[in-house]
Coordinates of C-alpha atoms in Angstrom, one line a residue:
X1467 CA 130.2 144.0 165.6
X1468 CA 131.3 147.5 165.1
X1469 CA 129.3 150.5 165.6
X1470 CA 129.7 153.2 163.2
X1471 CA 131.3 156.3 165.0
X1472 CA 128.9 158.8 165.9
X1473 CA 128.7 162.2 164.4
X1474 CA 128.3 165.3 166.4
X1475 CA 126.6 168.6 165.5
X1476 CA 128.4 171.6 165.6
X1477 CA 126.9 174.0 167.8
X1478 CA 124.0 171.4 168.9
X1479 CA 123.1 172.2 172.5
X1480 CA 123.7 169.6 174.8
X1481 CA 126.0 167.3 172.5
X1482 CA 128.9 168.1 174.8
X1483 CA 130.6 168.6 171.1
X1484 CA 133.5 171.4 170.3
X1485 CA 132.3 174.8 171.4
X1486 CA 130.9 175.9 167.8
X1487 CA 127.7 177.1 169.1
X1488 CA 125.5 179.6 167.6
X1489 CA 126.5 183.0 169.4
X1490 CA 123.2 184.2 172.2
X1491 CA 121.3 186.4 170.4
X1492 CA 121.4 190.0 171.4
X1493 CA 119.5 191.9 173.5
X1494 CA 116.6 193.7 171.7
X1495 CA 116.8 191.5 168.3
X1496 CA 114.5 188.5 169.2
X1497 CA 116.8 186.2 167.8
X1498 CA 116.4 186.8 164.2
X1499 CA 118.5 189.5 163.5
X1500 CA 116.0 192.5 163.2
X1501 CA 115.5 195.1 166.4
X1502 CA 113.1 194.1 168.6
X1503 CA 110.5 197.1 169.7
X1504 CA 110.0 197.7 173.5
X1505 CA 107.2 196.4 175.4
X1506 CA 106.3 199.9 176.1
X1507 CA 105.9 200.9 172.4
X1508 CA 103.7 197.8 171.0
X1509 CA 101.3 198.7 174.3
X1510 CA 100.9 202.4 173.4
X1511 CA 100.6 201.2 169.6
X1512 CA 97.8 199.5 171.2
X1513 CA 96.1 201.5 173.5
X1514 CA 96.1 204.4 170.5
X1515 CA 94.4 201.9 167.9
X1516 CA 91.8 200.8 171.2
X1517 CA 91.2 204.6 171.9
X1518 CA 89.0 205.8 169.5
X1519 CA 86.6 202.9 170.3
X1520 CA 86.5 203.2 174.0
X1521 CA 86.1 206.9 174.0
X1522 CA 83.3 206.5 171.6
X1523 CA 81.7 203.8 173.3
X1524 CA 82.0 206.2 176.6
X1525 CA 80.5 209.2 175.3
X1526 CA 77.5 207.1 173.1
X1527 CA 77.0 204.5 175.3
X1528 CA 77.7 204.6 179.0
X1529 CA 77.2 208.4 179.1
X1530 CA 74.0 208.3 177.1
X1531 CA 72.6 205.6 179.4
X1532 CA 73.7 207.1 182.6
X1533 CA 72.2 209.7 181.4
X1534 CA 69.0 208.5 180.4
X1535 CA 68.3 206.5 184.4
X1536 CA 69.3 210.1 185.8
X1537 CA 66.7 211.5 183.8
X1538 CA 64.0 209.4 184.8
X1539 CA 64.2 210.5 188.4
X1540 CA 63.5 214.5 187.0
X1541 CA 60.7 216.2 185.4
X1542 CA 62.0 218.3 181.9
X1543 CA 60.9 219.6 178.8
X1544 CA 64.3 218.9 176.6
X1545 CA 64.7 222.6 177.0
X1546 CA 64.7 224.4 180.3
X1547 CA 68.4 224.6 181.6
X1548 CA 67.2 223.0 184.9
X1549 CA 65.8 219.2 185.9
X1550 CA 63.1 218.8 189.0
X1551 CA 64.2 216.2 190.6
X1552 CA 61.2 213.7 191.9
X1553 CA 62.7 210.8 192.6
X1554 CA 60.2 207.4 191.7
X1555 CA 57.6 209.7 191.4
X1556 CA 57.8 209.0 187.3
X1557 CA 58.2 204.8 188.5
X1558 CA 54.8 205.6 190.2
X1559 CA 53.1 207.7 187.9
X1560 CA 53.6 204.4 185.0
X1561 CA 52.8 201.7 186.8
X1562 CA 49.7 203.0 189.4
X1563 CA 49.4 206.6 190.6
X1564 CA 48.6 209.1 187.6
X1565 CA 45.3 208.8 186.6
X1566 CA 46.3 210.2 183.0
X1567 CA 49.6 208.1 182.2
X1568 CA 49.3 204.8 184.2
X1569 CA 45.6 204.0 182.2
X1570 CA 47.2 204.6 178.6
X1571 CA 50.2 202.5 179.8
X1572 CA 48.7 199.4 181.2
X1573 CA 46.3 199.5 178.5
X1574 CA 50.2 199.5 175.7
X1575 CA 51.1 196.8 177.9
X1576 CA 48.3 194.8 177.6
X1577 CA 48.8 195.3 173.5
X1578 CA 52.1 194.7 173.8
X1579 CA 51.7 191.2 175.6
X1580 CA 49.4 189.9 172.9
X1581 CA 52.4 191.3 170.4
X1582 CA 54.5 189.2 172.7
X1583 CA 52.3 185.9 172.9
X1584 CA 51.4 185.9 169.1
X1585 CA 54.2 187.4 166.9
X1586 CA 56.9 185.0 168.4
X1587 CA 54.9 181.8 168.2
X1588 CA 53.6 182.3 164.5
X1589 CA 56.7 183.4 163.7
X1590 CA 58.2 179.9 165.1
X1591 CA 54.9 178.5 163.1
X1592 CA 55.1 179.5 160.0
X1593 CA 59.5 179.5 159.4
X1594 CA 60.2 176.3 160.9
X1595 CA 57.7 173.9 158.0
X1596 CA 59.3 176.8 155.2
X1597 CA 62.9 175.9 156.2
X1598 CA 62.0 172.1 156.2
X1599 CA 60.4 172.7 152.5
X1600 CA 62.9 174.6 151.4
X1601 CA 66.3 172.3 152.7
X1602 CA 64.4 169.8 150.5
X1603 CA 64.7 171.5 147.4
X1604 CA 67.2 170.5 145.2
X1605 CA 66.6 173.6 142.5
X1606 CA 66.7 177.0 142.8
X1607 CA 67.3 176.5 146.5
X1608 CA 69.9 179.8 146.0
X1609 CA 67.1 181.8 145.0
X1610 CA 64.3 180.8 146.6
X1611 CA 66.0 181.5 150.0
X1612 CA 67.1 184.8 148.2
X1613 CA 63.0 185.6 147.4
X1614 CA 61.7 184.7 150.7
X1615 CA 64.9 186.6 152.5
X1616 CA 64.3 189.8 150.4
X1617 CA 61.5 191.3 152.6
X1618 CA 63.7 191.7 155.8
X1619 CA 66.5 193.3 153.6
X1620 CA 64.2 196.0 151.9
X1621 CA 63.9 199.2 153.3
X1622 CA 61.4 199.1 156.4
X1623 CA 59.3 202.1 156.3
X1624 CA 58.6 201.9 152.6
X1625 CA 57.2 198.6 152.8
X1626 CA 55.4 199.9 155.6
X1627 CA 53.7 202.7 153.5
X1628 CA 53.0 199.5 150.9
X1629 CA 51.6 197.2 153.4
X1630 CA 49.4 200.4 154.2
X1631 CA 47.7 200.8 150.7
X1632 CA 47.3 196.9 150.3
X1633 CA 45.3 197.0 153.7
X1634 CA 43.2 200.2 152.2
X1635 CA 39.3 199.9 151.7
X1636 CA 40.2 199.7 148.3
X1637 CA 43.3 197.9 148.4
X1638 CA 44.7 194.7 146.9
X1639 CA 43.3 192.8 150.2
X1640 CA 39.9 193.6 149.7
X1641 CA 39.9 193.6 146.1
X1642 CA 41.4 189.9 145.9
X1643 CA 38.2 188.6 148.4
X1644 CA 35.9 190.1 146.3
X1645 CA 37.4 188.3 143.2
X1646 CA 37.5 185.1 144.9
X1647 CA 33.8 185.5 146.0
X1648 CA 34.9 186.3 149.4
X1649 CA 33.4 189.6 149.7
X1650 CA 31.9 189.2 153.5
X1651 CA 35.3 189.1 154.6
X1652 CA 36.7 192.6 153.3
X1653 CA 36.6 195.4 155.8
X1654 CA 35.0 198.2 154.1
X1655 CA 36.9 200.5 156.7
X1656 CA 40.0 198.8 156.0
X1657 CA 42.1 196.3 157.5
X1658 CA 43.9 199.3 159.9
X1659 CA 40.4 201.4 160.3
X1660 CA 38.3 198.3 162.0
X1661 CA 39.3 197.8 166.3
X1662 CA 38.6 194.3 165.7
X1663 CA 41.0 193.8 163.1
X1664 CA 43.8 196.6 163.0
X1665 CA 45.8 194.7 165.9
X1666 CA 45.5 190.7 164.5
X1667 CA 46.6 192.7 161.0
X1668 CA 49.9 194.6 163.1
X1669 CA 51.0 190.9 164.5
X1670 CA 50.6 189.7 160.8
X1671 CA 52.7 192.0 159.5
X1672 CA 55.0 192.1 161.8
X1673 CA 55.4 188.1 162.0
X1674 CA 56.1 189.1 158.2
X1675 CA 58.9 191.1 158.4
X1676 CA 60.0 188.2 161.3
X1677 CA 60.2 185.0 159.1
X1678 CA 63.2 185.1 156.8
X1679 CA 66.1 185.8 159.8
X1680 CA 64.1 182.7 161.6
X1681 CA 63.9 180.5 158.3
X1682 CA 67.4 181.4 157.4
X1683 CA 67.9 179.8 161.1
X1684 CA 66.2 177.4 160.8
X1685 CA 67.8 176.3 157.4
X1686 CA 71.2 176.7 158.9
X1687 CA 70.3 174.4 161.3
X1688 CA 68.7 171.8 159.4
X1689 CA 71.8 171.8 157.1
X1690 CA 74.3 170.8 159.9
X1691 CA 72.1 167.8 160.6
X1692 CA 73.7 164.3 160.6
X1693 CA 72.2 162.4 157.6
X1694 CA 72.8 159.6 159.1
X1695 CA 70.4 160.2 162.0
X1696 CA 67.9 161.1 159.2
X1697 CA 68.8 157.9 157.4
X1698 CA 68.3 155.8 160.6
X1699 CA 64.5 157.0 161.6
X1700 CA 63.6 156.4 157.5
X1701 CA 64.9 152.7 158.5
X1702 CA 62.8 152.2 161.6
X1703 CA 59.7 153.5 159.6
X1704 CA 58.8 157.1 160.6
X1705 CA 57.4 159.4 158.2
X1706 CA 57.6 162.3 157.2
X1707 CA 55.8 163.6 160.0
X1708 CA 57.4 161.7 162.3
X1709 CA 60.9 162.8 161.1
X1710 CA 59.8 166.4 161.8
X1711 CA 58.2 166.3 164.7
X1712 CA 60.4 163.9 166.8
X1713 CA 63.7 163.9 165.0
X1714 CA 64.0 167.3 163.6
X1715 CA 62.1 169.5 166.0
X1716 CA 64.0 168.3 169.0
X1717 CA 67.6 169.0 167.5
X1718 CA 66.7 172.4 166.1
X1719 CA 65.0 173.2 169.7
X1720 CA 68.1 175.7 170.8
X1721 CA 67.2 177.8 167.4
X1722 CA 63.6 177.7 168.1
X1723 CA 65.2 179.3 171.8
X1724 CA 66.7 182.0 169.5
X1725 CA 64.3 183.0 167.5
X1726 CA 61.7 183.5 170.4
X1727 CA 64.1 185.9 172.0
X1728 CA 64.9 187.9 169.6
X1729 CA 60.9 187.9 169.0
X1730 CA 60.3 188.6 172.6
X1731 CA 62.7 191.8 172.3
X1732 CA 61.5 192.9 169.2
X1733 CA 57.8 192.6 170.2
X1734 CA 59.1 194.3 173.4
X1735 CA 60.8 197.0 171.9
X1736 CA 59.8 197.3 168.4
X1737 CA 57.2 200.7 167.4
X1738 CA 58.6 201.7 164.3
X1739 CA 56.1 199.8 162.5
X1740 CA 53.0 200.7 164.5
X1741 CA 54.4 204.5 164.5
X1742 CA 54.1 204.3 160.9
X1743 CA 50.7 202.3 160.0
X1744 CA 48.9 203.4 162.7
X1745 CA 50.4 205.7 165.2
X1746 CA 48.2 203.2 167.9
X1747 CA 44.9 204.3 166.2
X1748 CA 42.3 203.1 165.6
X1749 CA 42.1 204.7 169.0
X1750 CA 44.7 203.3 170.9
X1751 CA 43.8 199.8 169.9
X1752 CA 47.5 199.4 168.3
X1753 CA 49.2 201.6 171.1
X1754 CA 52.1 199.6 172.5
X1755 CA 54.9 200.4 174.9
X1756 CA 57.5 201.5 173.1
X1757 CA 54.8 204.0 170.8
X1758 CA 54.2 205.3 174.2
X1759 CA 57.7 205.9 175.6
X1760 CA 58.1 207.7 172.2
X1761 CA 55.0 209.7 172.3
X1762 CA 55.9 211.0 175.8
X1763 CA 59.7 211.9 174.9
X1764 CA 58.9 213.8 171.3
X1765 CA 55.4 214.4 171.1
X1766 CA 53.5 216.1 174.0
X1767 CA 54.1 219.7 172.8
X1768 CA 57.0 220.5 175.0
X1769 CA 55.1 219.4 178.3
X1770 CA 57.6 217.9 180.7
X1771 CA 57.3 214.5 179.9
X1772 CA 60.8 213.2 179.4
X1773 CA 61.6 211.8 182.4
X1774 CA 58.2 209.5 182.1
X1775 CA 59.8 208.7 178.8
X1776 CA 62.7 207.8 180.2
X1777 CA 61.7 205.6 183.3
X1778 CA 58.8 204.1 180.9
X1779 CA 62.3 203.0 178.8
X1780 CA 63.6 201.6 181.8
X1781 CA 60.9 199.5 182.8
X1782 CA 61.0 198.0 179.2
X1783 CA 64.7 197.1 179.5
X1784 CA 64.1 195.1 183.0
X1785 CA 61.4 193.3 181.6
X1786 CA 63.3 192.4 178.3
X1787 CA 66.7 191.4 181.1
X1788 CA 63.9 189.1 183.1
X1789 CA 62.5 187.6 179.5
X1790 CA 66.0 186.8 178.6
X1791 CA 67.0 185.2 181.4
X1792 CA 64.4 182.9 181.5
X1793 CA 64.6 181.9 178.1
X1794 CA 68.4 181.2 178.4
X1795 CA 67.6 179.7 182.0
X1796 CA 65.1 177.6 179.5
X1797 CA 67.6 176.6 177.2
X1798 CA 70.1 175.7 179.4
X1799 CA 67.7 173.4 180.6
X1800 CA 66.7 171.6 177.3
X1801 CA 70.3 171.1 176.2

């Protein structure tokens, strides 16, 4: 038996071959021929590109908040060169001492839990059985998702002013009961101009402007579903029903976590669409929180009302921090 002789690579490390090795690469080229830049430079490159971004986020965002929590310890107007400082006296004024402010605000904040009780759960209500319909379509799946998406990407304050002449005395509300022979159901002062109905009509719009970013949730999540787990509850029997509601339901429960979150801080935060339908009339039967932090900062006439504003801001943001926590404290514990 003879054994072929073996072949050595020139240059191979560690072959213990002749000494045609590749020549160490020199210093600065990185091995492939072409300079290498200094350490030094490619940081600065960076720190010039990161700049812009961090100054900006300085000036609008940690100055304007520091900012805003110095101001709710003062008293000002927006224009005299000069805070009063008062220290929790605003804190106080919100939540028990003023006779004038802490009313109007617990009376927002009752408003503002039924917001936060009904929008989130009707939103969960009515998106969850539209995404389940819709991921069963077959056709025109593309543009039915497209139709019922379209009302969250139109502009918001015009289909505010629309929703406002469709809940008119003589709107298209009231018009369609009468057609249908419902006529002891239309609100001859309109939908907004009744106490008993302007808030329930608020939470329905709002749930309205709420359901295609949850459906589209939802449908994203019933798309990543195993067919075969689908497949195997068809083979033990269940229904359609039962699919849903013990199948289905449980495995889209972390979006359901979602979408009451960023319900909860909407509801919590959200005025635009009671400043524009209702300013919190009739009354103040549509007032909420966030109405009322902006009616203190920009519409008291110049009175010095900015650092109740402010604190009343505050006090929003820890209860939307405690709200969050417990709904991720929540989901943690469900998954």
């Amino acid at each position: 038996m003879t054994t072929a002789p073996r072949k050595t690579v020139p240059g191979a490390v560690g072959t213990g071959g002749d000494s045609h090795r590749t020549p160490a690469a020199a210093p600065g080229t990185g091995g492939t021929g072409k300079p290498r830049r200094p350490r030094s430079y490619e940081a600065l490159t960076g720190y010039l590109f990161v700049g812009p971004a961090v100054i900006l986020f300085c000036v609008m965002g940690l100055y304007t908040v520091g900012y805003g929590f110095a101001l709710s310890f003062a008293t000002w107007n927006g224009f005299t060169p000069n805070w009063t400082w008062v220290g929790l006296d605003n804190y106080a004024d919100l939540l028990w001492r003023s006779p004038v402010y802490a009313p109007r605000v617990r009376h927002a904040a009752l408003n503002t839990l039924w917001v936060m009780i009904a929008s989130p759960a009707l939103t969960v209500a009515v998106s969850f059985p539209l995404a389940v319909l819709l991921n069963r379509v077959r056709r025109l799946q593309s543009v039915l998702r497209s139709v019922y998406f379209l009302p969250y990407v139109t502009s918001g304050v015009a289909v505010f002013f629309a929703w406002q002449y469709i809940l008119q005395p003589d709107g298209a509300i009231n018009y369609l009961l009468d057609s249908v022979g419902l006529g002891s159901l239309s609100q001859p002062q309109g939908w907004l101009g009744n106490p008993s109905t302007a808030m329930p009509t608020m939470i329905a719009v709002t749930v309205w402007g709420h359901v295609p970013v949850a459906m589209l949730l939802y449908l994203t999540g019933l798309q990543g579903i195993d067919r075969s787990v689908l497949e195997a509850a068809e083979l033990d029997g269940a229904g359609w029903w039962r699919t849903n509601a013990s199948v289905i339901w449980p495995l889209v429960r972390p979006i359901t976590a979602i979408v009451m979150l960023l319900n909860l801080r909407e509801s919590l935060q959200g005025f635009q669409t009671f400043l524009v339908m209702t300013n919190g009339g009739p009354g103040d039967h549509t007032n909420v929180l966030g109405l009322e932090a902006y009616r203190l900062a920009f519409l008291k006439n110049l009175a010095p009302t900015l650092g109740l504003a402010s604190a009343l801001g505050w006090i929003l943001f820890a209860a939307a921090l405690v709200l969050a926590l417990i709904n991720l404290r929540a989901l943690r514990s469900k998954t």
